[in-house]
Amino acid sequence: MHIFFQSDIGKKRKNNQDFADYFENNQGIPLAVLCDGMGGHKAGDVASEMAVSHLGDAWKNTSLTEIDTIIEWMKEQINRENTRIVKKSTQYPDLEGMGTTLVAAALIGNHFIVANVGDSRAYHYIDGNLKQVTDDHSLVNELLKSGEITTKEAMNHPQKNVLTRSLGVTKQVEVDIVTAPISKGDQLLLCSDGLTNMVDDKEIAEILAVSNRSFEDKVGDLVSLANANGGYDNVTVMLAETYKGKERK
């Protein structure tokens, strides 16, 4: 398994409220976590870094190897972090209203487990096809699913950034979980909306499909394209790849 990520401030923002990292537990199982913070001044930075760092630290101290127990752990720990963010935002006036999205992926054997809250996404690139794994927890996605707006209207909707679910807003948060098989040569992509608002799925798939580009270059290409298309937000891209043949060092 190879994991690489890059986070960029973009072309318009004054600070980067995205945060990402990956960790291994005591059994060597990797967990990738990506968050897109929100809130005035530097509050979003605090929320996203809290969520990633605390979840990662907790993961490193586990020895979990079973899918069912990892799912329960994810739900419990994400809610625990939600409580921390809510508490901190009420204790410090300059952090009032802070929150964050979260998407995390654990890779165990020939399966992945993805957890998400908010509109940061996970994609599975398999056999030349890009499949969105997560469901956006946003007002626009609800309008789209109900048929009230079209896909084209959703792209430039004035309430595009309104979330229906995120960490730091309510005392309890519902966590979506998706599990699926993953094969050698597949790629799992985690990203903030700074990528998906600037680069469409077809363009993402085209970059992931290029066989003569290095793994790190693909991540850099996605970030660069988001900035070339406007770079209106912070953009963070995390890519995990299962090796096709002999594992690279």
PDB file of C-alpha atoms in Angstrom:
ATOM      1  CA  MET A   1       0.000   0.000   0.000  1.00  0.00           C
ATOM      2  CA  HIS A   2       1.274   3.430  -0.973  1.00  0.00           C
ATOM      3  CA  ILE A   3      -0.272   6.638   0.423  1.00  0.00           C
ATOM      4  CA  PHE A   4       0.647  10.176  -0.556  1.00  0.00           C
ATOM      5  CA  PHE A   5      -1.052  13.534  -0.035  1.00  0.00           C
ATOM      6  CA  GLN A   6      -0.637  17.210  -0.789  1.00  0.00           C
ATOM      7  CA  SER A   7      -2.441  20.235   0.644  1.00  0.00           C
ATOM      8  CA  ASP A   8      -2.406  23.677  -0.965  1.00  0.00           C
ATOM      9  CA  ILE A   9      -3.815  27.039   0.111  1.00  0.00           C
ATOM     10  CA  GLY A  10      -5.211  27.717  -3.367  1.00  0.00           C
ATOM     11  CA  LYS A  11      -5.309  31.039  -5.199  1.00  0.00           C
ATOM     12  CA  LYS A  12      -7.870  33.030  -3.216  1.00  0.00           C
ATOM     13  CA  ARG A  13      -7.687  32.080   0.483  1.00  0.00           C
ATOM     14  CA  LYS A  14      -5.404  33.689   3.068  1.00  0.00           C
ATOM     15  CA  ASN A  15      -4.942  30.536   5.135  1.00  0.00           C
ATOM     16  CA  ASN A  16      -5.307  26.793   4.699  1.00  0.00           C
ATOM     17  CA  GLN A  17      -8.125  25.279   6.752  1.00  0.00           C
ATOM     18  CA  ASP A  18      -7.642  21.794   5.301  1.00  0.00           C
ATOM     19  CA  PHE A  19      -5.640  19.213   7.225  1.00  0.00           C
ATOM     20  CA  ALA A  20      -4.695  15.632   6.363  1.00  0.00           C
ATOM     21  CA  ASP A  21      -2.410  12.836   7.488  1.00  0.00           C
ATOM     22  CA  TYR A  22      -2.199   9.059   7.642  1.00  0.00           C
ATOM     23  CA  PHE A  23      -1.353   6.675  10.445  1.00  0.00           C
ATOM     24  CA  GLU A  24      -0.801   2.979  11.179  1.00  0.00           C
ATOM     25  CA  ASN A  25      -2.106   1.058  14.168  1.00  0.00           C
ATOM     26  CA  ASN A  26      -0.186  -1.592  16.111  1.00  0.00           C
ATOM     27  CA  GLN A  27      -1.028  -4.172  13.440  1.00  0.00           C
ATOM     28  CA  GLY A  28       0.237  -2.013  10.576  1.00  0.00           C
ATOM     29  CA  ILE A  29      -3.223  -1.183   9.220  1.00  0.00           C
ATOM     30  CA  PRO A  30      -3.243   2.287   7.625  1.00  0.00           C
ATOM     31  CA  LEU A  31      -5.832   4.977   8.319  1.00  0.00           C
ATOM     32  CA  ALA A  32      -5.956   8.077   6.110  1.00  0.00           C
ATOM     33  CA  VAL A  33      -7.835  11.121   7.431  1.00  0.00           C
ATOM     34  CA  LEU A  34      -8.717  14.377   5.656  1.00  0.00           C
ATOM     35  CA  CYS A  35     -10.651  17.331   7.065  1.00  0.00           C
ATOM     36  CA  ASP A  36     -11.837  20.671   5.676  1.00  0.00           C
ATOM     37  CA  GLY A  37     -12.303  23.155   8.505  1.00  0.00           C
ATOM     38  CA  MET A  38     -14.733  26.049   8.711  1.00  0.00           C
ATOM     39  CA  GLY A  39     -15.141  29.060  10.958  1.00  0.00           C
ATOM     40  CA  GLY A  40     -13.921  32.624  11.273  1.00  0.00           C
ATOM     41  CA  HIS A  41     -10.274  33.709  11.457  1.00  0.00           C
ATOM     42  CA  LYS A  42      -8.244  30.564  12.255  1.00  0.00           C
ATOM     43  CA  ALA A  43     -11.032  28.539  13.874  1.00  0.00           C
ATOM     44  CA  GLY A  44     -11.365  26.205  10.896  1.00  0.00           C
ATOM     45  CA  ASP A  45      -7.653  25.404  11.075  1.00  0.00           C
ATOM     46  CA  VAL A  46      -8.049  24.393  14.708  1.00  0.00           C
ATOM     47  CA  ALA A  47     -11.056  22.143  14.084  1.00  0.00           C
ATOM     48  CA  SER A  48      -9.545  20.286  11.130  1.00  0.00           C
ATOM     49  CA  GLU A  49      -6.190  19.727  12.813  1.00  0.00           C
ATOM     50  CA  MET A  50      -7.874  18.591  16.039  1.00  0.00           C
ATOM     51  CA  ALA A  51      -9.979  16.016  14.220  1.00  0.00           C
ATOM     52  CA  VAL A  52      -7.120  14.555  12.170  1.00  0.00           C
ATOM     53  CA  SER A  53      -4.553  14.534  14.974  1.00  0.00           C
ATOM     54  CA  HIS A  54      -6.798  13.109  17.682  1.00  0.00           C
ATOM     55  CA  LEU A  55      -8.266  10.437  15.416  1.00  0.00           C
ATOM     56  CA  GLY A  56      -4.787   9.470  14.255  1.00  0.00           C
ATOM     57  CA  ASP A  57      -3.336   9.328  17.758  1.00  0.00           C
ATOM     58  CA  ALA A  58      -6.207   7.132  18.906  1.00  0.00           C
ATOM     59  CA  TRP A  59      -5.764   4.832  15.900  1.00  0.00           C
ATOM     60  CA  LYS A  60      -2.051   4.349  16.550  1.00  0.00           C
ATOM     61  CA  ASN A  61      -2.881   2.910  19.972  1.00  0.00           C
ATOM     62  CA  THR A  62      -5.279   0.260  18.665  1.00  0.00           C
ATOM     63  CA  SER A  63      -4.684  -3.303  17.500  1.00  0.00           C
ATOM     64  CA  LEU A  64      -7.927  -3.606  15.534  1.00  0.00           C
ATOM     65  CA  THR A  65      -7.975  -5.965  12.555  1.00  0.00           C
ATOM     66  CA  GLU A  66     -11.654  -6.825  12.049  1.00  0.00           C
ATOM     67  CA  ILE A  67     -13.924  -4.780   9.777  1.00  0.00           C
ATOM     68  CA  ASP A  68     -16.882  -4.706  12.195  1.00  0.00           C
ATOM     69  CA  THR A  69     -14.796  -3.523  15.143  1.00  0.00           C
ATOM     70  CA  ILE A  70     -13.057  -0.881  13.020  1.00  0.00           C
ATOM     71  CA  ILE A  71     -16.446   0.459  11.890  1.00  0.00           C
ATOM     72  CA  GLU A  72     -17.634   0.769  15.487  1.00  0.00           C
ATOM     73  CA  TRP A  73     -14.331   2.377  16.474  1.00  0.00           C
ATOM     74  CA  MET A  74     -14.664   4.949  13.682  1.00  0.00           C
ATOM     75  CA  LYS A  75     -18.194   5.910  14.686  1.00  0.00           C
ATOM     76  CA  GLU A  76     -17.263   6.193  18.360  1.00  0.00           C
ATOM     77  CA  GLN A  77     -14.034   8.138  17.851  1.00  0.00           C
ATOM     78  CA  ILE A  78     -15.515  10.569  15.327  1.00  0.00           C
ATOM     79  CA  ASN A  79     -18.347  11.337  17.734  1.00  0.00           C
ATOM     80  CA  ARG A  80     -15.819  11.749  20.532  1.00  0.00           C
ATOM     81  CA  GLU A  81     -13.933  14.265  18.411  1.00  0.00           C
ATOM     82  CA  ASN A  82     -17.184  16.026  17.563  1.00  0.00           C
ATOM     83  CA  THR A  83     -17.786  16.487  21.293  1.00  0.00           C
ATOM     84  CA  ARG A  84     -14.277  17.912  21.759  1.00  0.00           C
ATOM     85  CA  ILE A  85     -14.780  20.446  18.972  1.00  0.00           C
ATOM     86  CA  VAL A  86     -18.193  21.525  20.283  1.00  0.00           C
ATOM     87  CA  LYS A  87     -16.762  21.943  23.792  1.00  0.00           C
ATOM     88  CA  LYS A  88     -13.726  23.918  22.644  1.00  0.00           C
ATOM     89  CA  SER A  89     -15.792  26.224  20.444  1.00  0.00           C
ATOM     90  CA  THR A  90     -17.952  27.155  23.438  1.00  0.00           C
ATOM     91  CA  GLN A  91     -14.958  27.699  25.740  1.00  0.00           C
ATOM     92  CA  TYR A  92     -13.072  30.132  23.511  1.00  0.00           C
ATOM     93  CA  PRO A  93     -14.876  33.097  21.878  1.00  0.00           C
ATOM     94  CA  ASP A  94     -12.415  33.248  18.968  1.00  0.00           C
ATOM     95  CA  LEU A  95     -13.253  29.621  18.115  1.00  0.00           C
ATOM     96  CA  GLU A  96     -17.030  30.045  18.234  1.00  0.00           C
ATOM     97  CA  GLY A  97     -18.736  28.399  15.281  1.00  0.00           C
ATOM     98  CA  MET A  98     -15.775  26.280  14.244  1.00  0.00           C
ATOM     99  CA  GLY A  99     -16.374  22.933  12.625  1.00  0.00           C
ATOM    100  CA  THR A 100     -14.990  20.567  10.037  1.00  0.00           C
ATOM    101  CA  THR A 101     -15.833  17.931   7.489  1.00  0.00           C
ATOM    102  CA  LEU A 102     -14.146  14.556   7.825  1.00  0.00           C
ATOM    103  CA  VAL A 103     -13.428  11.683   5.479  1.00  0.00           C
ATOM    104  CA  ALA A 104     -11.316   8.749   6.626  1.00  0.00           C
ATOM    105  CA  ALA A 105     -10.318   5.454   5.067  1.00  0.00           C
ATOM    106  CA  ALA A 106      -8.900   2.314   6.653  1.00  0.00           C
ATOM    107  CA  LEU A 107      -7.381  -0.285   4.340  1.00  0.00           C
ATOM    108  CA  ILE A 108      -7.500  -3.830   5.676  1.00  0.00           C
ATOM    109  CA  GLY A 109      -6.641  -6.845   3.554  1.00  0.00           C
ATOM    110  CA  ASN A 110      -8.616  -6.638   0.327  1.00  0.00           C
ATOM    111  CA  HIS A 111     -11.224  -4.196   1.654  1.00  0.00           C
ATOM    112  CA  PHE A 112     -11.479  -0.514   2.452  1.00  0.00           C
ATOM    113  CA  ILE A 113     -13.655   1.142   5.084  1.00  0.00           C
ATOM    114  CA  VAL A 114     -14.597   4.775   4.480  1.00  0.00           C
ATOM    115  CA  ALA A 115     -16.221   7.062   7.057  1.00  0.00           C
ATOM    116  CA  ASN A 116     -17.482  10.529   6.199  1.00  0.00           C
ATOM    117  CA  VAL A 117     -19.256  13.555   7.609  1.00  0.00           C
ATOM    118  CA  GLY A 118     -19.721  16.601   5.358  1.00  0.00           C
ATOM    119  CA  ASP A 119     -18.775  17.098   1.716  1.00  0.00           C
ATOM    120  CA  SER A 120     -15.157  15.961   1.585  1.00  0.00           C
ATOM    121  CA  ARG A 121     -15.187  12.966  -0.710  1.00  0.00           C
ATOM    122  CA  ALA A 122     -13.752   9.512  -1.271  1.00  0.00           C
ATOM    123  CA  TYR A 123     -13.477   8.009  -4.745  1.00  0.00           C
ATOM    124  CA  HIS A 124     -12.553   4.478  -5.827  1.00  0.00           C
ATOM    125  CA  TYR A 125     -10.730   4.215  -9.163  1.00  0.00           C
ATOM    126  CA  ILE A 126     -11.191   0.667 -10.413  1.00  0.00           C
ATOM    127  CA  ASP A 127     -10.767  -0.888 -13.866  1.00  0.00           C
ATOM    128  CA  GLY A 128     -10.614   2.510 -15.550  1.00  0.00           C
ATOM    129  CA  ASN A 129     -13.739   3.826 -13.825  1.00  0.00           C
ATOM    130  CA  LEU A 130     -14.039   6.474 -11.109  1.00  0.00           C
ATOM    131  CA  LYS A 131     -16.745   5.797  -8.534  1.00  0.00           C
ATOM    132  CA  GLN A 132     -17.748   8.270  -5.828  1.00  0.00           C
ATOM    133  CA  VAL A 133     -17.854   6.297  -2.584  1.00  0.00           C
ATOM    134  CA  THR A 134     -19.227   8.971  -0.252  1.00  0.00           C
ATOM    135  CA  ASP A 135     -22.456  10.948  -0.272  1.00  0.00           C
ATOM    136  CA  ASP A 136     -22.167  14.730   0.156  1.00  0.00           C
ATOM    137  CA  HIS A 137     -23.919  15.991   3.282  1.00  0.00           C
ATOM    138  CA  SER A 138     -24.905  19.299   1.731  1.00  0.00           C
ATOM    139  CA  LEU A 139     -28.057  21.271   0.979  1.00  0.00           C
ATOM    140  CA  VAL A 140     -27.301  21.252  -2.737  1.00  0.00           C
ATOM    141  CA  ASN A 141     -26.973  17.466  -2.781  1.00  0.00           C
ATOM    142  CA  GLU A 142     -30.332  17.145  -1.032  1.00  0.00           C
ATOM    143  CA  LEU A 143     -31.908  19.431  -3.654  1.00  0.00           C
ATOM    144  CA  LEU A 144     -30.236  17.435  -6.400  1.00  0.00           C
ATOM    145  CA  LYS A 145     -31.431  14.081  -5.060  1.00  0.00           C
ATOM    146  CA  SER A 146     -34.993  15.388  -4.705  1.00  0.00           C
ATOM    147  CA  GLY A 147     -34.987  16.603  -8.306  1.00  0.00           C
ATOM    148  CA  GLU A 148     -35.449  20.261  -7.371  1.00  0.00           C
ATOM    149  CA  ILE A 149     -32.279  21.283  -9.228  1.00  0.00           C
ATOM    150  CA  THR A 150     -30.231  19.832 -12.080  1.00  0.00           C
ATOM    151  CA  THR A 151     -26.591  18.749 -11.978  1.00  0.00           C
ATOM    152  CA  LYS A 152     -25.691  21.856 -13.976  1.00  0.00           C
ATOM    153  CA  GLU A 153     -27.572  24.109 -11.535  1.00  0.00           C
ATOM    154  CA  ALA A 154     -25.837  22.410  -8.608  1.00  0.00           C
ATOM    155  CA  MET A 155     -22.404  23.388  -9.923  1.00  0.00           C
ATOM    156  CA  ASN A 156     -23.012  27.108  -9.385  1.00  0.00           C
ATOM    157  CA  HIS A 157     -25.745  27.105  -6.755  1.00  0.00           C
ATOM    158  CA  PRO A 158     -25.496  30.083  -4.328  1.00  0.00           C
ATOM    159  CA  GLN A 159     -25.880  27.744  -1.327  1.00  0.00           C
ATOM    160  CA  LYS A 160     -23.320  25.237  -2.535  1.00  0.00           C
ATOM    161  CA  ASN A 161     -21.248  25.516   0.647  1.00  0.00           C
ATOM    162  CA  VAL A 162     -24.142  24.919   3.069  1.00  0.00           C
ATOM    163  CA  LEU A 163     -23.600  21.604   4.863  1.00  0.00           C
ATOM    164  CA  THR A 164     -26.329  19.463   6.400  1.00  0.00           C
ATOM    165  CA  ARG A 165     -23.842  17.560   8.544  1.00  0.00           C
ATOM    166  CA  SER A 166     -20.394  18.350   9.971  1.00  0.00           C
ATOM    167  CA  LEU A 167     -18.321  17.989  13.126  1.00  0.00           C
ATOM    168  CA  GLY A 168     -18.721  20.732  15.721  1.00  0.00           C
ATOM    169  CA  VAL A 169     -22.373  21.668  15.175  1.00  0.00           C
ATOM    170  CA  THR A 170     -24.502  19.245  17.206  1.00  0.00           C
ATOM    171  CA  LYS A 171     -23.880  17.084  20.277  1.00  0.00           C
ATOM    172  CA  GLN A 172     -24.127  13.891  18.228  1.00  0.00           C
ATOM    173  CA  VAL A 173     -23.161  13.401  14.597  1.00  0.00           C
ATOM    174  CA  GLU A 174     -24.262  10.659  12.230  1.00  0.00           C
ATOM    175  CA  VAL A 175     -21.304   9.024  10.489  1.00  0.00           C
ATOM    176  CA  ASP A 176     -21.741   7.377   7.091  1.00  0.00           C
ATOM    177  CA  ILE A 177     -19.755   4.167   6.607  1.00  0.00           C
ATOM    178  CA  VAL A 178     -19.035   2.396   3.322  1.00  0.00           C
ATOM    179  CA  THR A 179     -17.071  -0.834   2.921  1.00  0.00           C
ATOM    180  CA  ALA A 180     -16.073  -2.419  -0.380  1.00  0.00           C
ATOM    181  CA  PRO A 181     -13.469  -4.756  -1.869  1.00  0.00           C
ATOM    182  CA  ILE A 182     -10.275  -3.253  -3.266  1.00  0.00           C
ATOM    183  CA  SER A 183      -7.952  -5.024  -5.698  1.00  0.00           C
ATOM    184  CA  LYS A 184      -4.307  -4.697  -6.672  1.00  0.00           C
ATOM    185  CA  GLY A 185      -3.817  -1.644  -8.854  1.00  0.00           C
ATOM    186  CA  ASP A 186      -6.936   0.146  -7.568  1.00  0.00           C
ATOM    187  CA  GLN A 187      -6.640   3.713  -6.314  1.00  0.00           C
ATOM    188  CA  LEU A 188      -8.559   5.296  -3.430  1.00  0.00           C
ATOM    189  CA  LEU A 189      -8.793   9.088  -3.511  1.00  0.00           C
ATOM    190  CA  LEU A 190      -9.743  11.345  -0.586  1.00  0.00           C
ATOM    191  CA  CYS A 191     -10.181  15.059  -1.267  1.00  0.00           C
ATOM    192  CA  SER A 192     -11.617  18.327  -0.029  1.00  0.00           C
ATOM    193  CA  ASP A 193     -14.174  20.239  -2.087  1.00  0.00           C
ATOM    194  CA  GLY A 194     -11.382  22.521  -3.235  1.00  0.00           C
ATOM    195  CA  LEU A 195     -10.669  19.771  -5.754  1.00  0.00           C
ATOM    196  CA  THR A 196     -14.186  18.689  -6.703  1.00  0.00           C
ATOM    197  CA  ASN A 197     -15.512  22.245  -7.095  1.00  0.00           C
ATOM    198  CA  MET A 198     -12.724  22.997  -9.564  1.00  0.00           C
ATOM    199  CA  VAL A 199     -12.117  19.655 -11.308  1.00  0.00           C
ATOM    200  CA  ASP A 200     -14.889  17.395 -12.579  1.00  0.00           C
ATOM    201  CA  ASP A 201     -14.947  13.624 -12.218  1.00  0.00           C
ATOM    202  CA  LYS A 202     -13.968  13.058 -15.855  1.00  0.00           C
ATOM    203  CA  GLU A 203     -10.814  15.147 -15.423  1.00  0.00           C
ATOM    204  CA  ILE A 204      -9.955  13.365 -12.164  1.00  0.00           C
ATOM    205  CA  ALA A 205     -10.331   9.974 -13.849  1.00  0.00           C
ATOM    206  CA  GLU A 206      -8.138  11.036 -16.769  1.00  0.00           C
ATOM    207  CA  ILE A 207      -5.295  11.973 -14.416  1.00  0.00           C
ATOM    208  CA  LEU A 208      -5.576   8.764 -12.380  1.00  0.00           C
ATOM    209  CA  ALA A 209      -5.592   6.719 -15.591  1.00  0.00           C
ATOM    210  CA  VAL A 210      -2.181   7.918 -16.793  1.00  0.00           C
ATOM    211  CA  SER A 211       0.160   4.968 -16.349  1.00  0.00           C
ATOM    212  CA  ASN A 212       3.447   6.769 -17.043  1.00  0.00           C
ATOM    213  CA  ARG A 213       2.978   9.359 -14.278  1.00  0.00           C
ATOM    214  CA  SER A 214       4.344   8.646 -10.821  1.00  0.00           C
ATOM    215  CA  PHE A 215       1.999   8.279  -7.892  1.00  0.00           C
ATOM    216  CA  GLU A 216       3.180  11.577  -6.394  1.00  0.00           C
ATOM    217  CA  ASP A 217       2.881  13.338  -9.747  1.00  0.00           C
ATOM    218  CA  LYS A 218      -0.779  12.356 -10.052  1.00  0.00           C
ATOM    219  CA  VAL A 219      -1.522  14.028  -6.720  1.00  0.00           C
ATOM    220  CA  GLY A 220       0.413  17.115  -7.798  1.00  0.00           C
ATOM    221  CA  ASP A 221      -1.383  17.172 -11.153  1.00  0.00           C
ATOM    222  CA  LEU A 222      -4.792  17.189  -9.442  1.00  0.00           C
ATOM    223  CA  VAL A 223      -3.805  20.031  -7.110  1.00  0.00           C
ATOM    224  CA  SER A 224      -2.301  22.015  -9.988  1.00  0.00           C
ATOM    225  CA  LEU A 225      -5.414  21.568 -12.124  1.00  0.00           C
ATOM    226  CA  ALA A 226      -7.666  22.774  -9.297  1.00  0.00           C
ATOM    227  CA  ASN A 227      -5.544  25.917  -9.027  1.00  0.00           C
ATOM    228  CA  ALA A 228      -5.384  26.380 -12.801  1.00  0.00           C
ATOM    229  CA  ASN A 229      -9.186  26.223 -12.929  1.00  0.00           C
ATOM    230  CA  GLY A 230      -9.515  29.024 -10.381  1.00  0.00           C
ATOM    231  CA  GLY A 231      -8.202  27.755  -7.055  1.00  0.00           C
ATOM    232  CA  TYR A 232     -11.061  29.387  -5.166  1.00  0.00           C
ATOM    233  CA  ASP A 233     -10.562  27.227  -2.076  1.00  0.00           C
ATOM    234  CA  ASN A 234      -7.904  25.251  -0.253  1.00  0.00           C
ATOM    235  CA  VAL A 235      -7.330  21.961  -2.035  1.00  0.00           C
ATOM    236  CA  THR A 236      -6.161  18.727  -0.437  1.00  0.00           C
ATOM    237  CA  VAL A 237      -5.704  15.447  -2.269  1.00  0.00           C
ATOM    238  CA  MET A 238      -4.784  12.117  -0.683  1.00  0.00           C
ATOM    239  CA  LEU A 239      -4.236   9.037  -2.831  1.00  0.00           C
ATOM    240  CA  ALA A 240      -3.854   5.421  -1.723  1.00  0.00           C
ATOM    241  CA  GLU A 241      -2.820   2.753  -4.196  1.00  0.00           C
ATOM    242  CA  THR A 242      -2.631  -1.018  -3.888  1.00  0.00           C
ATOM    243  CA  TYR A 243       0.394  -2.432  -5.644  1.00  0.00           C
ATOM    244  CA  LYS A 244      -0.101  -4.326  -8.887  1.00  0.00           C
ATOM    245  CA  GLY A 245       2.976  -6.478  -8.532  1.00  0.00           C
ATOM    246  CA  LYS A 246       5.973  -6.661  -6.269  1.00  0.00           C
ATOM    247  CA  GLU A 247       5.579  -4.120  -3.480  1.00  0.00           C
ATOM    248  CA  ARG A 248       7.653  -0.998  -3.924  1.00  0.00           C
ATOM    249  CA  LYS A 249       9.752   0.374  -1.102  1.00  0.00           C
TER     250      LYS A 249
END
